[in-house]
């Protein structure tokens, strides 16, 4: 139906940068809000940043002024630019998309949430 594929994770030294991408594909009638979440070992998954289809963004306090979320609606892709990375940013990062599913008549079948498989970000001190 709908697939999300994240990429761009890796190992980086503290103070470095990474750019994550999340490509959405499948039976998309409309791609609505998107969000980036992360889950560190032994911790609950937490919201990092969100972006609406109009480009309105929100951030959790710990990443404000360091991370930038953006999207390219034509490419069904969201990005997370992560700067000044800290060891505490180490986690698996997940992308979530709110998608209106395309039905067989060309209309919307309803809005559903979809998750990507996650990409590991490791920041060394």
mmCIF file of N, CA and C in Angstrom:
data_model
loop_
_atom_site.group_PDB
_atom_site.id
_atom_site.type_symbol
_atom_site.label_atom_id
_atom_site.label_comp_id
_atom_site.label_asym_id
_atom_site.label_seq_id
_atom_site.Cartn_x
_atom_site.Cartn_y
_atom_site.Cartn_z
ATOM 1 N N UNK A 1 0.821 -1.192 0.000
ATOM 2 C CA UNK A 1 0.000 0.000 0.000
ATOM 3 C C UNK A 1 0.862 1.252 0.000
ATOM 4 N N UNK A 2 1.482 1.554 1.143
ATOM 5 C CA UNK A 2 2.384 2.698 1.252
ATOM 6 C C UNK A 2 3.660 2.233 1.934
ATOM 7 N N UNK A 3 4.788 2.668 1.409
ATOM 8 C CA UNK A 3 6.077 2.325 1.986
ATOM 9 C C UNK A 3 6.848 3.604 2.274
ATOM 10 N N UNK A 4 7.576 3.576 3.378
ATOM 11 C CA UNK A 4 8.481 4.656 3.739
ATOM 12 C C UNK A 4 9.882 4.069 3.845
ATOM 13 N N UNK A 5 10.819 4.708 3.209
ATOM 14 C CA UNK A 5 12.199 4.254 3.256
ATOM 15 C C UNK A 5 13.079 5.401 3.725
ATOM 16 N N UNK A 6 13.726 5.197 4.880
ATOM 17 C CA UNK A 6 14.648 6.201 5.406
ATOM 18 C C UNK A 6 16.068 5.862 4.975
ATOM 19 N N UNK A 7 16.876 6.872 4.882
ATOM 20 C CA UNK A 7 18.293 6.694 4.574
ATOM 21 C C UNK A 7 19.072 7.878 5.129
ATOM 22 N N UNK A 8 20.390 7.730 5.155
ATOM 23 C CA UNK A 8 21.249 8.832 5.561
ATOM 24 C C UNK A 8 21.857 8.687 6.948
ATOM 25 N N UNK A 9 21.471 7.660 7.671
ATOM 26 C CA UNK A 9 22.062 7.473 8.982
ATOM 27 C C UNK A 9 23.501 7.014 8.887
ATOM 28 N N UNK A 10 24.149 6.966 10.047
ATOM 29 C CA UNK A 10 25.537 6.523 10.061
ATOM 30 C C UNK A 10 26.229 6.904 11.343
ATOM 31 N N UNK A 11 27.553 6.799 11.317
ATOM 32 C CA UNK A 11 28.400 7.134 12.461
ATOM 33 C C UNK A 11 29.063 8.469 12.208
ATOM 34 N N UNK A 12 28.968 9.359 13.173
ATOM 35 C CA UNK A 12 29.556 10.684 13.029
ATOM 36 C C UNK A 12 30.117 11.122 14.373
ATOM 37 N N UNK A 13 31.128 11.948 14.338
ATOM 38 C CA UNK A 13 31.702 12.478 15.571
ATOM 39 C C UNK A 13 30.827 13.613 16.112
ATOM 40 N N UNK A 14 30.919 13.825 17.402
ATOM 41 C CA UNK A 14 30.191 14.924 18.019
ATOM 42 C C UNK A 14 30.554 16.240 17.325
ATOM 43 N N UNK A 15 29.530 17.048 17.076
ATOM 44 C CA UNK A 15 29.721 18.299 16.357
ATOM 45 C C UNK A 15 29.506 18.184 14.858
ATOM 46 N N UNK A 16 29.398 16.959 14.388
ATOM 47 C CA UNK A 16 29.214 16.744 12.960
ATOM 48 C C UNK A 16 27.768 16.856 12.532
ATOM 49 N N UNK A 17 27.528 16.537 11.257
ATOM 50 C CA UNK A 17 26.199 16.670 10.669
ATOM 51 C C UNK A 17 25.830 15.422 9.882
ATOM 52 N N UNK A 18 24.532 15.180 9.815
ATOM 53 C CA UNK A 18 23.971 14.142 8.967
ATOM 54 C C UNK A 18 22.657 14.652 8.399
ATOM 55 N N UNK A 19 22.298 14.135 7.232
ATOM 56 C CA UNK A 19 21.013 14.480 6.638
ATOM 57 C C UNK A 19 20.241 13.198 6.366
ATOM 58 N N UNK A 20 19.101 13.075 7.013
ATOM 59 C CA UNK A 20 18.246 11.911 6.802
ATOM 60 C C UNK A 20 17.208 12.216 5.740
ATOM 61 N N UNK A 21 16.853 11.191 4.985
ATOM 62 C CA UNK A 21 15.803 11.315 3.982
ATOM 63 C C UNK A 21 14.745 10.253 4.239
ATOM 64 N N UNK A 22 13.521 10.571 3.860
ATOM 65 C CA UNK A 22 12.405 9.626 3.990
ATOM 66 C C UNK A 22 11.558 9.738 2.727
ATOM 67 N N UNK A 23 11.568 8.691 1.941
ATOM 68 C CA UNK A 23 10.821 8.674 0.683
ATOM 69 C C UNK A 23 9.562 7.846 0.873
ATOM 70 N N UNK A 24 8.439 8.438 0.495
ATOM 71 C CA UNK A 24 7.140 7.774 0.618
ATOM 72 C C UNK A 24 6.672 7.348 -0.765
ATOM 73 N N UNK A 25 6.204 6.120 -0.878
ATOM 74 C CA UNK A 25 5.721 5.632 -2.173
ATOM 75 C C UNK A 25 4.516 4.733 -1.967
ATOM 76 N N UNK A 26 3.784 4.502 -3.064
ATOM 77 C CA UNK A 26 2.629 3.615 -2.992
ATOM 78 C C UNK A 26 1.364 4.318 -3.411
ATOM 79 N N UNK A 27 0.252 3.873 -2.851
ATOM 80 C CA UNK A 27 -1.072 4.373 -3.218
ATOM 81 C C UNK A 27 -1.379 5.654 -2.438
ATOM 82 N N UNK A 28 -0.807 6.741 -2.913
ATOM 83 C CA UNK A 28 -0.922 8.014 -2.219
ATOM 84 C C UNK A 28 -1.953 8.891 -2.890
ATOM 85 N N UNK A 29 -2.993 9.231 -2.166
ATOM 86 C CA UNK A 29 -3.939 10.231 -2.657
ATOM 87 C C UNK A 29 -3.425 11.617 -2.262
ATOM 88 N N UNK A 30 -3.020 11.727 -1.009
ATOM 89 C CA UNK A 30 -2.358 12.952 -0.559
ATOM 90 C C UNK A 30 -1.428 12.609 0.604
ATOM 91 N N UNK A 31 -0.308 13.310 0.620
ATOM 92 C CA UNK A 31 0.671 13.132 1.688
ATOM 93 C C UNK A 31 0.497 14.302 2.639
ATOM 94 N N UNK A 32 0.107 14.024 3.853
ATOM 95 C CA UNK A 32 -0.213 15.084 4.793
ATOM 96 C C UNK A 32 0.980 15.365 5.705
ATOM 97 N N UNK A 33 0.760 15.419 7.009
ATOM 98 C CA UNK A 33 1.855 15.700 7.913
ATOM 99 C C UNK A 33 2.872 14.572 7.957
ATOM 100 N N UNK A 34 4.111 14.952 8.186
ATOM 101 C CA UNK A 34 5.181 13.970 8.346
ATOM 102 C C UNK A 34 5.960 14.285 9.610
ATOM 103 N N UNK A 35 6.572 13.272 10.181
ATOM 104 C CA UNK A 35 7.304 13.481 11.415
ATOM 105 C C UNK A 35 8.522 12.595 11.510
ATOM 106 N N UNK A 36 9.477 13.051 12.262
ATOM 107 C CA UNK A 36 10.671 12.269 12.585
ATOM 108 C C UNK A 36 10.644 11.947 14.074
ATOM 109 N N UNK A 37 10.881 10.696 14.386
ATOM 110 C CA UNK A 37 10.933 10.202 15.753
ATOM 111 C C UNK A 37 12.275 9.510 15.955
ATOM 112 N N UNK A 38 12.628 9.306 17.212
ATOM 113 C CA UNK A 38 13.840 8.542 17.491
ATOM 114 C C UNK A 38 13.647 7.706 18.747
ATOM 115 N N UNK A 39 14.404 6.620 18.788
ATOM 116 C CA UNK A 39 14.350 5.736 19.935
ATOM 117 C C UNK A 39 15.758 5.287 20.282
ATOM 118 N N UNK A 40 16.198 5.694 21.464
ATOM 119 C CA UNK A 40 17.503 5.292 21.957
ATOM 120 C C UNK A 40 17.355 3.982 22.730
ATOM 121 N N UNK A 41 18.437 3.232 22.879
ATOM 122 C CA UNK A 41 18.355 1.954 23.604
ATOM 123 C C UNK A 41 17.804 2.140 25.010
ATOM 124 N N UNK A 42 16.805 1.346 25.362
ATOM 125 C CA UNK A 42 16.239 1.404 26.695
ATOM 126 C C UNK A 42 15.302 2.563 26.947
ATOM 127 N N UNK A 43 15.020 3.328 25.900
ATOM 128 C CA UNK A 43 14.142 4.492 26.060
ATOM 129 C C UNK A 43 12.934 4.383 25.152
ATOM 130 N N UNK A 44 11.927 5.175 25.473
ATOM 131 C CA UNK A 44 10.741 5.208 24.632
ATOM 132 C C UNK A 44 10.999 6.025 23.378
ATOM 133 N N UNK A 45 10.220 5.716 22.350
ATOM 134 C CA UNK A 45 10.318 6.505 21.131
ATOM 135 C C UNK A 45 9.815 7.916 21.413
ATOM 136 N N UNK A 46 10.557 8.899 20.910
ATOM 137 C CA UNK A 46 10.176 10.285 21.147
ATOM 138 C C UNK A 46 10.066 11.052 19.831
ATOM 139 N N UNK A 47 9.200 12.039 19.843
ATOM 140 C CA UNK A 47 9.017 12.889 18.674
ATOM 141 C C UNK A 47 10.177 13.874 18.581
ATOM 142 N N UNK A 48 10.738 14.018 17.402
ATOM 143 C CA UNK A 48 11.849 14.935 17.189
ATOM 144 C C UNK A 48 11.381 16.192 16.471
ATOM 145 N N UNK A 49 10.680 16.002 15.355
ATOM 146 C CA UNK A 49 10.246 17.145 14.553
ATOM 147 C C UNK A 49 9.072 16.737 13.675
ATOM 148 N N UNK A 50 8.251 17.723 13.350
ATOM 149 C CA UNK A 50 7.134 17.480 12.440
ATOM 150 C C UNK A 50 7.083 18.566 11.383
ATOM 151 N N UNK A 51 6.430 18.243 10.288
ATOM 152 C CA UNK A 51 6.232 19.228 9.240
ATOM 153 C C UNK A 51 4.909 18.943 8.555
ATOM 154 N N UNK A 52 4.098 19.994 8.398
ATOM 155 C CA UNK A 52 2.815 19.823 7.728
ATOM 156 C C UNK A 52 3.013 19.877 6.218
ATOM 157 N N UNK A 53 1.946 19.609 5.494
ATOM 158 C CA UNK A 53 2.030 19.676 4.035
ATOM 159 C C UNK A 53 2.286 21.104 3.563
ATOM 160 N N UNK A 54 1.961 22.077 4.406
ATOM 161 C CA UNK A 54 2.213 23.492 4.072
ATOM 162 C C UNK A 54 3.572 23.964 4.544
ATOM 163 N N UNK A 55 4.327 23.076 5.191
ATOM 164 C CA UNK A 55 5.676 23.439 5.597
ATOM 165 C C UNK A 55 5.807 24.011 6.996
ATOM 166 N N UNK A 56 4.761 23.918 7.784
ATOM 167 C CA UNK A 56 4.845 24.394 9.165
ATOM 168 C C UNK A 56 5.559 23.332 9.989
ATOM 169 N N UNK A 57 6.538 23.770 10.775
ATOM 170 C CA UNK A 57 7.398 22.836 11.487
ATOM 171 C C UNK A 57 7.296 22.994 12.997
ATOM 172 N N UNK A 58 7.572 21.920 13.699
ATOM 173 C CA UNK A 58 7.714 21.932 15.152
ATOM 174 C C UNK A 58 8.921 21.075 15.508
ATOM 175 N N UNK A 59 9.520 21.368 16.651
ATOM 176 C CA UNK A 59 10.694 20.642 17.111
ATOM 177 C C UNK A 59 10.604 20.391 18.605
ATOM 178 N N UNK A 60 11.164 19.263 19.034
ATOM 179 C CA UNK A 60 11.318 19.071 20.456
ATOM 180 C C UNK A 60 12.447 19.973 20.937
ATOM 181 N N UNK A 61 12.379 20.388 22.185
ATOM 182 C CA UNK A 61 13.314 21.410 22.676
ATOM 183 C C UNK A 61 14.777 21.020 22.516
ATOM 184 N N UNK A 62 15.077 19.748 22.671
ATOM 185 C CA UNK A 62 16.476 19.316 22.679
ATOM 186 C C UNK A 62 17.157 19.444 21.311
ATOM 187 N N UNK A 63 16.376 19.625 20.243
ATOM 188 C CA UNK A 63 16.984 19.706 18.912
ATOM 189 C C UNK A 63 16.768 21.057 18.252
ATOM 190 N N UNK A 64 16.029 21.929 18.922
ATOM 191 C CA UNK A 64 15.806 23.265 18.346
ATOM 192 C C UNK A 64 17.134 23.945 18.102
ATOM 193 N N UNK A 65 17.213 24.664 17.013
ATOM 194 C CA UNK A 65 18.410 25.409 16.594
ATOM 195 C C UNK A 65 19.535 24.500 16.116
ATOM 196 N N UNK A 66 19.324 23.185 16.117
ATOM 197 C CA UNK A 66 20.340 22.261 15.582
ATOM 198 C C UNK A 66 19.804 21.432 14.413
ATOM 199 N N UNK A 67 18.545 21.057 14.478
ATOM 200 C CA UNK A 67 17.935 20.217 13.436
ATOM 201 C C UNK A 67 16.988 21.050 12.588
ATOM 202 N N UNK A 68 16.883 20.699 11.324
ATOM 203 C CA UNK A 68 15.947 21.360 10.418
ATOM 204 C C UNK A 68 15.185 20.293 9.643
ATOM 205 N N UNK A 69 13.845 20.334 9.739
ATOM 206 C CA UNK A 69 13.009 19.409 8.977
ATOM 207 C C UNK A 69 12.474 20.144 7.755
ATOM 208 N N UNK A 70 12.447 19.440 6.634
ATOM 209 C CA UNK A 70 11.939 20.018 5.396
ATOM 210 C C UNK A 70 11.310 18.906 4.568
ATOM 211 N N UNK A 71 10.692 19.297 3.466
ATOM 212 C CA UNK A 71 10.082 18.292 2.608
ATOM 213 C C UNK A 71 10.004 18.794 1.185
ATOM 214 N N UNK A 72 9.956 17.850 0.275
ATOM 215 C CA UNK A 72 9.761 18.131 -1.141
ATOM 216 C C UNK A 72 8.485 17.391 -1.529
ATOM 217 N N UNK A 73 7.385 18.114 -1.634
ATOM 218 C CA UNK A 73 6.097 17.467 -1.886
ATOM 219 C C UNK A 73 6.056 16.771 -3.240
ATOM 220 N N UNK A 74 6.757 17.339 -4.212
ATOM 221 C CA UNK A 74 6.759 16.732 -5.552
ATOM 222 C C UNK A 74 7.445 15.372 -5.547
ATOM 223 N N UNK A 75 8.363 15.185 -4.610
ATOM 224 C CA UNK A 75 9.112 13.924 -4.528
ATOM 225 C C UNK A 75 8.622 13.031 -3.399
ATOM 226 N N UNK A 76 7.574 13.471 -2.692
ATOM 227 C CA UNK A 76 7.055 12.703 -1.550
ATOM 228 C C UNK A 76 8.188 12.358 -0.579
ATOM 229 N N UNK A 77 9.009 13.325 -0.305
ATOM 230 C CA UNK A 77 10.209 13.095 0.506
ATOM 231 C C UNK A 77 10.313 14.130 1.615
ATOM 232 N N UNK A 78 10.707 13.659 2.791
ATOM 233 C CA UNK A 78 10.998 14.544 3.909
ATOM 234 C C UNK A 78 12.463 14.384 4.277
ATOM 235 N N UNK A 79 13.011 15.442 4.844
ATOM 236 C CA UNK A 79 14.425 15.457 5.222
ATOM 237 C C UNK A 79 14.557 15.907 6.679
ATOM 238 N N UNK A 80 15.633 15.459 7.295
ATOM 239 C CA UNK A 80 15.990 15.952 8.618
ATOM 240 C C UNK A 80 17.479 16.276 8.585
ATOM 241 N N UNK A 81 17.789 17.548 8.541
ATOM 242 C CA UNK A 81 19.176 18.001 8.587
ATOM 243 C C UNK A 81 19.574 18.124 10.047
ATOM 244 N N UNK A 82 20.565 17.367 10.442
ATOM 245 C CA UNK A 82 20.983 17.343 11.841
ATOM 246 C C UNK A 82 22.385 17.916 11.951
ATOM 247 N N UNK A 83 22.515 19.027 12.646
ATOM 248 C CA UNK A 83 23.789 19.705 12.827
ATOM 249 C C UNK A 83 24.191 19.690 14.293
ATOM 250 N N UNK A 84 25.448 19.959 14.529
ATOM 251 C CA UNK A 84 25.978 20.019 15.907
ATOM 252 C C UNK A 84 25.533 18.797 16.706
ATOM 253 N N UNK A 85 25.726 17.643 16.131
ATOM 254 C CA UNK A 85 25.248 16.417 16.764
ATOM 255 C C UNK A 85 25.969 16.136 18.074
ATOM 256 N N UNK A 86 25.217 15.565 18.992
ATOM 257 C CA UNK A 86 25.723 15.238 20.319
ATOM 258 C C UNK A 86 25.588 13.726 20.540
ATOM 259 N N UNK A 87 26.374 13.150 21.429
ATOM 260 C CA UNK A 87 26.237 11.717 21.714
ATOM 261 C C UNK A 87 24.821 11.345 22.138
ATOM 262 N N UNK A 88 24.128 12.248 22.800
ATOM 263 C CA UNK A 88 22.751 11.940 23.231
ATOM 264 C C UNK A 88 21.751 11.922 22.086
ATOM 265 N N UNK A 89 22.181 12.297 20.895
ATOM 266 C CA UNK A 89 21.322 12.169 19.714
ATOM 267 C C UNK A 89 21.366 10.753 19.134
ATOM 268 N N UNK A 90 22.235 9.917 19.671
ATOM 269 C CA UNK A 90 22.343 8.543 19.180
ATOM 270 C C UNK A 90 21.032 7.803 19.380
ATOM 271 N N UNK A 91 20.517 7.246 18.295
ATOM 272 C CA UNK A 91 19.227 6.560 18.337
ATOM 273 C C UNK A 91 18.929 5.992 16.962
ATOM 274 N N UNK A 92 17.880 5.194 16.906
ATOM 275 C CA UNK A 92 17.302 4.836 15.623
ATOM 276 C C UNK A 92 16.249 5.892 15.307
ATOM 277 N N UNK A 93 16.367 6.461 14.118
ATOM 278 C CA UNK A 93 15.454 7.521 13.708
ATOM 279 C C UNK A 93 14.412 6.945 12.748
ATOM 280 N N UNK A 94 13.159 7.278 13.038
ATOM 281 C CA UNK A 94 12.035 6.767 12.257
ATOM 282 C C UNK A 94 11.269 7.925 11.622
ATOM 283 N N UNK A 95 10.767 7.672 10.454
ATOM 284 C CA UNK A 95 9.915 8.623 9.751
ATOM 285 C C UNK A 95 8.474 8.127 9.831
ATOM 286 N N UNK A 96 7.552 9.045 10.035
ATOM 287 C CA UNK A 96 6.119 8.729 10.027
ATOM 288 C C UNK A 96 5.411 9.648 9.059
ATOM 289 N N UNK A 97 4.464 9.096 8.341
ATOM 290 C CA UNK A 97 3.693 9.893 7.383
ATOM 291 C C UNK A 97 2.211 9.639 7.552
ATOM 292 N N UNK A 98 1.454 10.721 7.505
ATOM 293 C CA UNK A 98 -0.002 10.630 7.482
ATOM 294 C C UNK A 98 -0.426 10.685 6.027
ATOM 295 N N UNK A 99 -1.007 9.604 5.545
ATOM 296 C CA UNK A 99 -1.286 9.477 4.118
ATOM 297 C C UNK A 99 -2.763 9.225 3.891
ATOM 298 N N UNK A 100 -3.329 9.990 2.966
ATOM 299 C CA UNK A 100 -4.655 9.647 2.455
ATOM 300 C C UNK A 100 -4.436 8.598 1.380
ATOM 301 N N UNK A 101 -4.984 7.418 1.616
ATOM 302 C CA UNK A 101 -4.769 6.304 0.717
ATOM 303 C C UNK A 101 -5.647 6.443 -0.525
ATOM 304 N N UNK A 102 -5.053 6.172 -1.687
ATOM 305 C CA UNK A 102 -5.782 6.266 -2.951
ATOM 306 C C UNK A 102 -6.675 5.038 -3.142
ATOM 307 N N UNK A 103 -7.960 5.286 -3.443
ATOM 308 C CA UNK A 103 -8.837 4.135 -3.694
ATOM 309 C C UNK A 103 -8.932 3.868 -5.200
ATOM 310 N N UNK A 104 -9.673 2.845 -5.561
ATOM 311 C CA UNK A 104 -9.711 2.410 -6.957
ATOM 312 C C UNK A 104 -10.464 3.380 -7.864
ATOM 313 N N UNK A 105 -11.235 4.286 -7.240
ATOM 314 C CA UNK A 105 -11.995 5.266 -8.028
ATOM 315 C C UNK A 105 -11.231 6.570 -8.178
ATOM 316 N N UNK A 106 -10.027 6.615 -7.599
ATOM 317 C CA UNK A 106 -9.224 7.826 -7.701
ATOM 318 C C UNK A 106 -9.449 8.806 -6.576
ATOM 319 N N UNK A 107 -10.209 8.401 -5.581
ATOM 320 C CA UNK A 107 -10.448 9.260 -4.432
ATOM 321 C C UNK A 107 -9.703 8.781 -3.214
ATOM 322 N N UNK A 108 -10.065 9.365 -2.080
ATOM 323 C CA UNK A 108 -9.385 8.995 -0.839
ATOM 324 C C UNK A 108 -10.119 7.852 -0.145
ATOM 325 N N UNK A 109 -9.342 6.904 0.295
ATOM 326 C CA UNK A 109 -9.886 5.764 1.033
ATOM 327 C C UNK A 109 -9.836 6.001 2.533
ATOM 328 N N UNK A 110 -9.244 7.131 2.921
ATOM 329 C CA UNK A 110 -9.112 7.424 4.338
ATOM 330 C C UNK A 110 -7.683 7.739 4.696
ATOM 331 N N UNK A 111 -7.470 8.309 5.875
ATOM 332 C CA UNK A 111 -6.144 8.729 6.310
ATOM 333 C C UNK A 111 -5.560 7.695 7.253
ATOM 334 N N UNK A 112 -4.330 7.343 6.993
ATOM 335 C CA UNK A 112 -3.656 6.323 7.786
ATOM 336 C C UNK A 112 -2.231 6.784 8.093
ATOM 337 N N UNK A 113 -1.694 6.273 9.180
ATOM 338 C CA UNK A 113 -0.311 6.540 9.558
ATOM 339 C C UNK A 113 0.575 5.377 9.114
ATOM 340 N N UNK A 114 1.715 5.726 8.573
ATOM 341 C CA UNK A 114 2.689 4.726 8.142
ATOM 342 C C UNK A 114 4.056 5.085 8.714
ATOM 343 N N UNK A 115 4.834 4.033 8.992
ATOM 344 C CA UNK A 115 6.173 4.193 9.568
ATOM 345 C C UNK A 115 7.227 3.570 8.662
ATOM 346 N N UNK A 116 8.399 4.182 8.704
ATOM 347 C CA UNK A 116 9.544 3.579 8.037
ATOM 348 C C UNK A 116 10.215 2.565 8.945
ATOM 349 N N UNK A 117 11.252 1.935 8.416
ATOM 350 C CA UNK A 117 11.932 0.868 9.139
ATOM 351 C C UNK A 117 12.987 1.403 10.097
ATOM 352 N N UNK A 118 13.338 2.664 9.967
ATOM 353 C CA UNK A 118 14.319 3.275 10.849
ATOM 354 C C UNK A 118 15.720 3.272 10.276
ATOM 355 N N UNK A 119 16.497 4.250 10.686
ATOM 356 C CA UNK A 119 17.899 4.340 10.290
ATOM 357 C C UNK A 119 18.720 4.711 11.524
ATOM 358 N N UNK A 120 19.829 4.020 11.713
ATOM 359 C CA UNK A 120 20.640 4.209 12.911
ATOM 360 C C UNK A 120 21.521 5.447 12.778
ATOM 361 N N UNK A 121 21.501 6.268 13.806
ATOM 362 C CA UNK A 121 22.405 7.412 13.917
ATOM 363 C C UNK A 121 23.227 7.220 15.192
ATOM 364 N N UNK A 122 24.534 7.200 15.030
ATOM 365 C CA UNK A 122 25.426 7.035 16.167
ATOM 366 C C UNK A 122 26.401 8.199 16.207
ATOM 367 N N UNK A 123 26.435 8.887 17.334
ATOM 368 C CA UNK A 123 27.312 10.046 17.495
ATOM 369 C C UNK A 123 28.356 9.700 18.550
ATOM 370 N N UNK A 124 29.613 9.715 18.150
ATOM 371 C CA UNK A 124 30.689 9.377 19.068
ATOM 372 C C UNK A 124 31.238 10.640 19.723
ATOM 373 N N UNK A 125 31.702 10.491 20.946
ATOM 374 C CA UNK A 125 32.225 11.652 21.684
ATOM 375 C C UNK A 125 33.704 11.834 21.450
#
